Coordinates of C-alpha atoms in Angstrom, one line a residue:
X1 CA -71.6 -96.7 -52.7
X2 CA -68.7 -96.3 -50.4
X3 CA -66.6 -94.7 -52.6
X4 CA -69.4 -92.6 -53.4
X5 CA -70.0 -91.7 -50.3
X6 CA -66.7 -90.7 -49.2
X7 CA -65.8 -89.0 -52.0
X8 CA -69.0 -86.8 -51.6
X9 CA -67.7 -86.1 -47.7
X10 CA -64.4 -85.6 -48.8
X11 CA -65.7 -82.7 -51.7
X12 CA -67.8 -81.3 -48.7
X13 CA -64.5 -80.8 -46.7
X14 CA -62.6 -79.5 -49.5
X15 CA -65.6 -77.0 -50.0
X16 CA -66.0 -75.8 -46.4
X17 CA -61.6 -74.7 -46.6
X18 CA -61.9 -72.9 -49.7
X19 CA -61.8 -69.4 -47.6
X20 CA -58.6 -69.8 -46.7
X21 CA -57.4 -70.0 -49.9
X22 CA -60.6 -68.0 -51.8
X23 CA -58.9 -64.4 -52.3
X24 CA -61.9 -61.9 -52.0
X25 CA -63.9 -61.1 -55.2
X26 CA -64.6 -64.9 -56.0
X27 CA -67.5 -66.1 -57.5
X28 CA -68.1 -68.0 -53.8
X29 CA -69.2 -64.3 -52.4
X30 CA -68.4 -62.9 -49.0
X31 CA -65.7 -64.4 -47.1
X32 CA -66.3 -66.4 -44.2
X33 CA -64.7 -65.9 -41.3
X34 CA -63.4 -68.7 -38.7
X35 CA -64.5 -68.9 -35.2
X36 CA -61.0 -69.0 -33.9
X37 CA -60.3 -65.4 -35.5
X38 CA -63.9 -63.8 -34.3
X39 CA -62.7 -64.9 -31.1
X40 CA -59.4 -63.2 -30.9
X41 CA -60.7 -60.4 -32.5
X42 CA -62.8 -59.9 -30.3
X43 CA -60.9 -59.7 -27.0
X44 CA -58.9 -57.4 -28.0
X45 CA -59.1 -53.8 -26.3
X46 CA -61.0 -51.1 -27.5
X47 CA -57.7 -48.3 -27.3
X48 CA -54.4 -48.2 -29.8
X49 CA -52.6 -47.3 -26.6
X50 CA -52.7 -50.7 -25.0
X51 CA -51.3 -52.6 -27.6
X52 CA -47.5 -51.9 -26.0
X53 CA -48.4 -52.7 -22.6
X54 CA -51.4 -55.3 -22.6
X55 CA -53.3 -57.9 -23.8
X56 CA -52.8 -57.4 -27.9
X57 CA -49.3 -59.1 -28.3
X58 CA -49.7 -61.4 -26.4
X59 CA -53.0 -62.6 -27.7
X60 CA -51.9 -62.5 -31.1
X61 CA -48.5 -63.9 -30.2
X62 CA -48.2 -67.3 -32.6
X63 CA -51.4 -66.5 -34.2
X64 CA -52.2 -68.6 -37.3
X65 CA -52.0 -66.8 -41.2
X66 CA -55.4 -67.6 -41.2
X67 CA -56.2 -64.5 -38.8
X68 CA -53.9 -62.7 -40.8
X69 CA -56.3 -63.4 -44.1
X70 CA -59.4 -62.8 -42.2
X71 CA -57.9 -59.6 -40.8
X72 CA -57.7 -58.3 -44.3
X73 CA -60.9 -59.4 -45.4
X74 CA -62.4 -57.8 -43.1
X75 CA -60.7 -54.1 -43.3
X76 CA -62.1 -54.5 -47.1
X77 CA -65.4 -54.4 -45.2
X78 CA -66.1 -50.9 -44.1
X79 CA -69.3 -51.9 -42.4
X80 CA -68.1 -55.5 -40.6
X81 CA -68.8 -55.3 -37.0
X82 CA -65.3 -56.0 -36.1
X83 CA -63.9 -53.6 -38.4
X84 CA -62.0 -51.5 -35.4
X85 CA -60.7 -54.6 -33.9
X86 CA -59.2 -55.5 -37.4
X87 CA -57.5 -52.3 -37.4
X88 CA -56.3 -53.1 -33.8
X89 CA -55.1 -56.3 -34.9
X90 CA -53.3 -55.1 -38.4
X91 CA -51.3 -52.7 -36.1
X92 CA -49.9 -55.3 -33.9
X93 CA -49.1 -57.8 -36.5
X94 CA -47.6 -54.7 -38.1
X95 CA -47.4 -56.7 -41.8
X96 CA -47.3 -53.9 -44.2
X97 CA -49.6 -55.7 -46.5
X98 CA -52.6 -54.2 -44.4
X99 CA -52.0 -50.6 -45.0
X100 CA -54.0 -50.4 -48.3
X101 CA -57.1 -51.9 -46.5
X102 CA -55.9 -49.3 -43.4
X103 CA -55.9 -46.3 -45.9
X104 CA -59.5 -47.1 -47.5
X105 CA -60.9 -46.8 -44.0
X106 CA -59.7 -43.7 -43.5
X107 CA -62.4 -42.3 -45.9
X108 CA -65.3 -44.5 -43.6
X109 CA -68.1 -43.0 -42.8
X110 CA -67.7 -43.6 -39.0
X111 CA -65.5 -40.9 -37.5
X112 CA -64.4 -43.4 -35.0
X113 CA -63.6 -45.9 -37.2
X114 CA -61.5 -42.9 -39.6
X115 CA -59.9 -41.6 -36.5
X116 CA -58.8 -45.3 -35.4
X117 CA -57.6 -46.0 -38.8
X118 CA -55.7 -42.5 -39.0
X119 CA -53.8 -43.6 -35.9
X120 CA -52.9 -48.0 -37.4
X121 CA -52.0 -46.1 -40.3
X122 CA -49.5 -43.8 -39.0
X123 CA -48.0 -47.0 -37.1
X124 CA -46.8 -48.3 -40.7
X125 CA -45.6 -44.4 -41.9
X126 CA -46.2 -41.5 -40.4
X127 CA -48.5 -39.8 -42.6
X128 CA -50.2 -37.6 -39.7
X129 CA -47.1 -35.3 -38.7
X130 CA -46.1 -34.8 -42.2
X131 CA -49.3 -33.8 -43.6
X132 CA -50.1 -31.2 -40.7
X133 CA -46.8 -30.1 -41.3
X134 CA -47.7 -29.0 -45.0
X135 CA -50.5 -28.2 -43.9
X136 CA -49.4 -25.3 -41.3
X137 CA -46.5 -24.1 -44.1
X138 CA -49.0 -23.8 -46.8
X139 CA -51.2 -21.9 -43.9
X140 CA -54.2 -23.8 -44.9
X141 CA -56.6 -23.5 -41.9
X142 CA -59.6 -25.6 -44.2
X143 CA -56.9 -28.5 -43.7
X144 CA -55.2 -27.7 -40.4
X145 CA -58.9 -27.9 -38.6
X146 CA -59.7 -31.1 -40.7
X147 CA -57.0 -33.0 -40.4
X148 CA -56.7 -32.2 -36.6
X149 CA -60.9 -32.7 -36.2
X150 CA -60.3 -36.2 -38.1
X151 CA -57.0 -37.2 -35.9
X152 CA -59.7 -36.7 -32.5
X153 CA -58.5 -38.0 -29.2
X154 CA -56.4 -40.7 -31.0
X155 CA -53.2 -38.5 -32.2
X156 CA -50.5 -40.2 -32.5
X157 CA -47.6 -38.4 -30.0
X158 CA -45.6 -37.5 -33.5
X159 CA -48.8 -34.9 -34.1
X160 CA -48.3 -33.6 -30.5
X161 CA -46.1 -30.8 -31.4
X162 CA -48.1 -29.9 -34.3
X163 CA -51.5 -30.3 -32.3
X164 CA -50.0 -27.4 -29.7
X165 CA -48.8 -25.1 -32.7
X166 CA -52.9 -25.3 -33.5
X167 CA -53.7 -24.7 -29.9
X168 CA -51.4 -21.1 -30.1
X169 CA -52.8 -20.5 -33.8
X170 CA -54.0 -17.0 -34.9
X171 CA -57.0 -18.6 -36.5
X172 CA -60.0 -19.1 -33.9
X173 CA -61.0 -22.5 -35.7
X174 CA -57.9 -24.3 -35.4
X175 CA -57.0 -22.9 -32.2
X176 CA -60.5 -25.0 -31.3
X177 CA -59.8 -27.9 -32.9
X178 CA -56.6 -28.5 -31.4
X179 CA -57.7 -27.4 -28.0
X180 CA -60.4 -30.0 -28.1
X181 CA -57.9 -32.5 -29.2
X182 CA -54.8 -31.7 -27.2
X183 CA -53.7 -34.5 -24.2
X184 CA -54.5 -33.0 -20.9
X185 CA -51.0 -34.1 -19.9
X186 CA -48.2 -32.5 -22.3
X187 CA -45.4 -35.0 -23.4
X188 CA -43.0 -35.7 -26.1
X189 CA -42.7 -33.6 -28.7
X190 CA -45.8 -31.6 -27.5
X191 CA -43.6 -30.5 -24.1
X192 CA -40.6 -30.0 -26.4
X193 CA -42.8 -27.4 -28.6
X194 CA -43.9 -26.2 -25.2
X195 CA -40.9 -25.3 -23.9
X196 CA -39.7 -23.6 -27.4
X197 CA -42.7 -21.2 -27.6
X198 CA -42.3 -20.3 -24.3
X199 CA -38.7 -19.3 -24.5
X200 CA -38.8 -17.9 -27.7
X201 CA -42.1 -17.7 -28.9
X202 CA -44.0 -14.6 -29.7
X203 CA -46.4 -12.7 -27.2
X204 CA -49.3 -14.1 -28.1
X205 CA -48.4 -17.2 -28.2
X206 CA -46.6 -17.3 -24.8
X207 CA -50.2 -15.8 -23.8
X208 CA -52.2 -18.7 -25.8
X209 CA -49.8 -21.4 -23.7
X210 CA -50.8 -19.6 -20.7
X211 CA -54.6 -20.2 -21.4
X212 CA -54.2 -23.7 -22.5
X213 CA -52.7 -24.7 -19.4
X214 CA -55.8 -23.7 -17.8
X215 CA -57.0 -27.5 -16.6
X216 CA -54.3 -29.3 -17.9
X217 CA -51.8 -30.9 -15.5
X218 CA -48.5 -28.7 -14.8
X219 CA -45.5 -30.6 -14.2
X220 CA -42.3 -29.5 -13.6
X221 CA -40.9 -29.3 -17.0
X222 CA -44.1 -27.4 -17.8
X223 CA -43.6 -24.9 -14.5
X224 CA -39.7 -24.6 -15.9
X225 CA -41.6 -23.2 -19.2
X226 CA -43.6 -20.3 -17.2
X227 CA -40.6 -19.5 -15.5
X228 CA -38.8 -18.1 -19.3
X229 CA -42.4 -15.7 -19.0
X230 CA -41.1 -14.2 -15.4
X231 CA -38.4 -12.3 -17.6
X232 CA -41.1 -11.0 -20.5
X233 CA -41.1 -7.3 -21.0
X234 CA -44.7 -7.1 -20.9
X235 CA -46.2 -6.5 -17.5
X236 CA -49.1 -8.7 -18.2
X237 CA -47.8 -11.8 -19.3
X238 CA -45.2 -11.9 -16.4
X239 CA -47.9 -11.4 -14.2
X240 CA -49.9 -14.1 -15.5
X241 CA -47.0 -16.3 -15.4
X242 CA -46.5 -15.8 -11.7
X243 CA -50.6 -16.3 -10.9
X244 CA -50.3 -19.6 -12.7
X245 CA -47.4 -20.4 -10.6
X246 CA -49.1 -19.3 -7.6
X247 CA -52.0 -21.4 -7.9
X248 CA -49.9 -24.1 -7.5
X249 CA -49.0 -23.5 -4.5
X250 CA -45.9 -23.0 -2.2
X251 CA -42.9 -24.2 -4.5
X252 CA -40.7 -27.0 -2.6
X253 CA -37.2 -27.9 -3.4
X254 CA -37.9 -27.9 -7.2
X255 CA -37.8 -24.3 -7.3
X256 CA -34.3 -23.3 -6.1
X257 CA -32.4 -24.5 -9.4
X258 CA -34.5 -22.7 -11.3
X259 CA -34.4 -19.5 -9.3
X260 CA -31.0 -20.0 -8.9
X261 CA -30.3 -19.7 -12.9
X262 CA -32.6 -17.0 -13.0
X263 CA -30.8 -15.2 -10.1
X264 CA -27.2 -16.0 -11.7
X265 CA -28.2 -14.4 -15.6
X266 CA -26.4 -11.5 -17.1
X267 CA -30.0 -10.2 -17.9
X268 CA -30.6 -7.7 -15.0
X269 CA -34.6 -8.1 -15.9
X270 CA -34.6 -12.0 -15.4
X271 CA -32.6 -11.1 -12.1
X272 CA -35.6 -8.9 -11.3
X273 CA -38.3 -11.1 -12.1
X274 CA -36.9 -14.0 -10.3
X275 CA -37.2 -11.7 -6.8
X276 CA -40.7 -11.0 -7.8
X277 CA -41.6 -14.6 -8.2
X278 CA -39.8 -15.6 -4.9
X279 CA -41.7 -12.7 -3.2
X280 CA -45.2 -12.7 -4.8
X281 CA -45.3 -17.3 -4.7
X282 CA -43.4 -17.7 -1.7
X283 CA -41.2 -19.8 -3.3
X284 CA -38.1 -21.4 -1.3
X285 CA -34.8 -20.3 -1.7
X286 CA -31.5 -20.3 0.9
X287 CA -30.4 -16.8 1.6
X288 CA -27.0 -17.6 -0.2
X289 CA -27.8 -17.3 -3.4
X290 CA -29.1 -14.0 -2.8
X291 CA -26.4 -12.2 -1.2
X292 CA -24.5 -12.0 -4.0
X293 CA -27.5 -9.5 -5.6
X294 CA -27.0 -6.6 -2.7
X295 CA -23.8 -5.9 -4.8
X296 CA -25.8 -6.0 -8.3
X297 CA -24.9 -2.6 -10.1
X298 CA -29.0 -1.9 -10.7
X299 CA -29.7 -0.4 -7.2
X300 CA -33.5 -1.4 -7.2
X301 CA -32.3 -5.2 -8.0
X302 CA -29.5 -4.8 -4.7
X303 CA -33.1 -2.8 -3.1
X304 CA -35.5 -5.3 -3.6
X305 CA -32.8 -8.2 -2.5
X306 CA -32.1 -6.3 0.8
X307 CA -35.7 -5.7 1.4
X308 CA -36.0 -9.9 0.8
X309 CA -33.2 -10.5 2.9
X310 CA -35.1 -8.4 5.6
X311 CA -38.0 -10.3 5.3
X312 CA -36.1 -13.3 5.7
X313 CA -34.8 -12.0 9.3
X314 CA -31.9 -10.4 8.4
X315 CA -31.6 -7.4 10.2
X316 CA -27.9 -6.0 8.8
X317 CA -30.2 -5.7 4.9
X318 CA -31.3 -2.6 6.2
X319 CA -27.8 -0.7 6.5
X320 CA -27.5 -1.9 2.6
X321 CA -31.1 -0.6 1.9
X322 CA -29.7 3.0 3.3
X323 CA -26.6 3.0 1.6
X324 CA -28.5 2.6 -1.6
X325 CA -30.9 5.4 -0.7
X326 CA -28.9 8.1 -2.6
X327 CA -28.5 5.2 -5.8
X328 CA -31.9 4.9 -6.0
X329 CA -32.8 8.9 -5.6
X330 CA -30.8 9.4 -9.3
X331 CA -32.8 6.5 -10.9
X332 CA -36.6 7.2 -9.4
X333 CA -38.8 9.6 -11.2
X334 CA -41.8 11.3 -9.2
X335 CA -41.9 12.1 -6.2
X336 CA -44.9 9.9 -5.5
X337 CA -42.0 7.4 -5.8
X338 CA -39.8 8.5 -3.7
X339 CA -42.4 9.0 -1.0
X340 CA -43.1 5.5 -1.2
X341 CA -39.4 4.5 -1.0
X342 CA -39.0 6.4 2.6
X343 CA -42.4 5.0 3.7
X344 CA -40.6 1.7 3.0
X345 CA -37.0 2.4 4.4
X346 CA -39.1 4.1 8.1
X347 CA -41.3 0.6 8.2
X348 CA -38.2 -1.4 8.1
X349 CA -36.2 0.5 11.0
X350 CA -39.3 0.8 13.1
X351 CA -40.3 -3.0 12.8
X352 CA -36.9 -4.4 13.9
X353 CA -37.1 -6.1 17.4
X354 CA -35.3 -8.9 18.7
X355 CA -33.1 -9.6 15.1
X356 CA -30.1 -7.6 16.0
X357 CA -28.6 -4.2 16.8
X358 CA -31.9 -1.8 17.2
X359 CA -31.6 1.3 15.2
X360 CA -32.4 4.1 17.6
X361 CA -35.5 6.3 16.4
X362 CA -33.4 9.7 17.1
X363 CA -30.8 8.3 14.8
X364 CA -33.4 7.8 12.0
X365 CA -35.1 11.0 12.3
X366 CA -31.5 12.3 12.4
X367 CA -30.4 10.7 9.3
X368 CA -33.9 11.7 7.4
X369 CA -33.5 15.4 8.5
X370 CA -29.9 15.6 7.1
X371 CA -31.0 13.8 3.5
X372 CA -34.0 16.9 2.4
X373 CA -34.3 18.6 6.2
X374 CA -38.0 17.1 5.8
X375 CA -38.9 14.4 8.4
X376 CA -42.3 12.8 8.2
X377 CA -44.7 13.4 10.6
X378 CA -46.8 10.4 10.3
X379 CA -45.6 6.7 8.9
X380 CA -47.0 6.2 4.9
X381 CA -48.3 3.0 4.6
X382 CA -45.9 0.2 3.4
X383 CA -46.3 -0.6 -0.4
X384 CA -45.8 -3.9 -1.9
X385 CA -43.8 -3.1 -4.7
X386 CA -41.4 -1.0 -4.8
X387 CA -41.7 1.9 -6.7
X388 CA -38.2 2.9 -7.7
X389 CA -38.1 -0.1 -10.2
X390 CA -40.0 1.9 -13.1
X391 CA -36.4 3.3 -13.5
X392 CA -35.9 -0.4 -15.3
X393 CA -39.8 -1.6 -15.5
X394 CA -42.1 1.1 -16.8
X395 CA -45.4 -1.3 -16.1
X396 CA -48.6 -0.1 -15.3
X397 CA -49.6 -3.2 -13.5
X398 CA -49.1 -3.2 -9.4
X399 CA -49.6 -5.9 -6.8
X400 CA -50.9 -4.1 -4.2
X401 CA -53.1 -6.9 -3.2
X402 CA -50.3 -9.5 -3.3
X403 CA -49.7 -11.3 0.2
X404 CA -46.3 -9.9 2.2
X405 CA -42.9 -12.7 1.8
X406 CA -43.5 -15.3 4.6
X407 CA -40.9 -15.2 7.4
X408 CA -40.7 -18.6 7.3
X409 CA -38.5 -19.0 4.6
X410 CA -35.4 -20.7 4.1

């Protein structure tokens, strides 16, 4: 009866091991899973992103092959309540035996379970950035919003320059799509696509990067990007770029390099536009790397510098700003313009006290009276931007309600 006995409890034992050697599909039915795997399973995080930083490795760290054969039983089980942290777990063991059971649930009927499984999946190969890619060269928008829709808020950061293509995309679906799925914060290849449209990129496009960044957190390499749009040819879109850089407020130190390469181009329109953004943001610059625009051959870019310079406290601008008066008379069209030129050239002379030599009032009216014989009887009020630059910038658009250049800067 002994022997019996024991040879009954060792067949019982024998029975009870058979699922780690049982491959699925056996006559014994469903696997079943060990405690010590449920366990595991089920501490690990909810996000993808963790695994590199947190708790995954190092709970999995030394883990038995038994978890690894529950793992996979379990991603052959669409509807197992530890499904996802399967996934999770198949990812950080990274053994490339999992990736058929990864690419079944990709067809699941849970969208968070696809998405999660879209993500694993593109940790073995990635599938994602290639198949957007045909996507977007066969111009299949049916694709380009599904495949974008399906990725959700778990794209991998290979998808990021793709997802911001979608984002600038004629078509109003997948411009949605991508929006909604598009990191707040722009990285990687995302901020390399970034910069790319924005220095070369079409109009609309540069104007769709402008509305995306509506909300979304503008770092410097991002505020570098809207700084290419300061030198656009359309009026719009450079004044869009500087309200966006505006609204971030008074520029510190960061600015100056930027300016500064701006300021030091062979493109007389970038020169331009850089003025306009240290004028209309208030952004810091030293007076130094202006002076060397008073001698710029484009007499509204030596103008507009002198008239910075001015506003900086520097009284000896204004002898450049009449020096350039008969320059800027050949290049100024309308005499709407010109009107507004003298109204700023009187404001300047009358306004200087305590920064230097004054400049008598007899020898302004003096100097007027010998340019046309026509001195003003009554001051014009100052303008904002100065009109003799349509000679280079035929844009409708004005700023007469942007603030005056602060004093204060350096």
């Amino acid at each position: 009866m002994a022997f019996v006995f024991c040879t009954l409890l060792l067949t019982g034992l024998a029975v009870t091991m058979l699922p780690a050697t049982t491959p699925q599909g056996s006559s014994s039915g469903a696997p079943r899973i060990v405690p010590q795997s449920i366990q595991l399973l089920e501490q690990l995080p909810t996000s993808w992103e963790q695994r590199y930083r947190e708790r995954i490795p190092a709970l999995l760290r030394g883990a038995h092959s038994r978890l690894r054969y529950d793992t996979m039983q379990i991603l052959q089980d669409p509807s197992h309540p530890l499904v996802q942290a399967a996934l999770l777990a198949a990812g950080a063991l990274g053994d490339k035996q999992f990736k058929p059971g990864i690419e079944r649930l990709m067809s699941s009927s849970s969208a968070s379970t696809r998405a999660l499984a879209y993500e694993i999946f593109d940790h073995f190969e990635p599938w994602a950035a290639k198949d957007l890619e045909a996507a977007f060269q066969q111009e299949d928008e049916a694709k380009m919003a599904g495949l974008i829709s399906a990725l959700g808020r778990r794209a991998p950061r290979s998808c990021g320059a793709w997802l911001l293509r979608g984002a600038i995309h004629p078509s109003e679906l997948v411009r949605f799509c991508a929006l909604t799925v598009l990191p707040k914060r722009l990285h990687g290849e995302a901020l390399s696509c970034f910069l790319e449209v924005a220095s070369k990129g079409e109009l609309r496009q540069k104007e769709c990067l402008l509305h995306l960044l509506q909300g979304r957190e503008k770092t410097k390499s991002i505020l570098s990007g809207v700084m290419f749009m300061l030198s656009s040819e359309n009026a719009s879109l450079r004044w869009q770029a500087v309200d966006l850089i505006k609204s971030q407020g008074v520029w510190r130190g960061d600015a100056s390099p930027l300016l500064r390469l701006a300021i030091q181009s062979e493109d007389e329109m970038e020169k331009l536009h850089a003025l306009d953004c240290i004028e209309k943001t208030q952004a810091q610059i030293t007076m130094d790397a202006l002076l060397p625009l008073l001698d710029s051959s484009q007499p509204c870019i030596a103008y507009r510098t002198a008239r910075l310079l001015y506003s900086f406290g520097l009284p000896s601008a204004v002898a450049r700003m009449l020096d350039l008066w008969s320059q800027v008379e050949k290049t100024t069209k309308g005499e709407d313009a010109l009107l507004q030129l003298r109204s700023e050239l009187e404001s300047c002379l009358r306004t200087i006290s305590g920064r230097g030599p004054r400049v008598e009032e007899s020898s302004w009216q003096d100097w007027w009276a010998e340019q046309d014989g026509d001195v003003p009887n009554k001051p014009l009020p100052p303008s904002h931007v100065l009109q003799p630059c349509k000679a280079l910038d035929q844009d409708s658009h004005t700023a007469s309600s942007a603030p005056a250049p602060s004093k204060s800067l350096k």
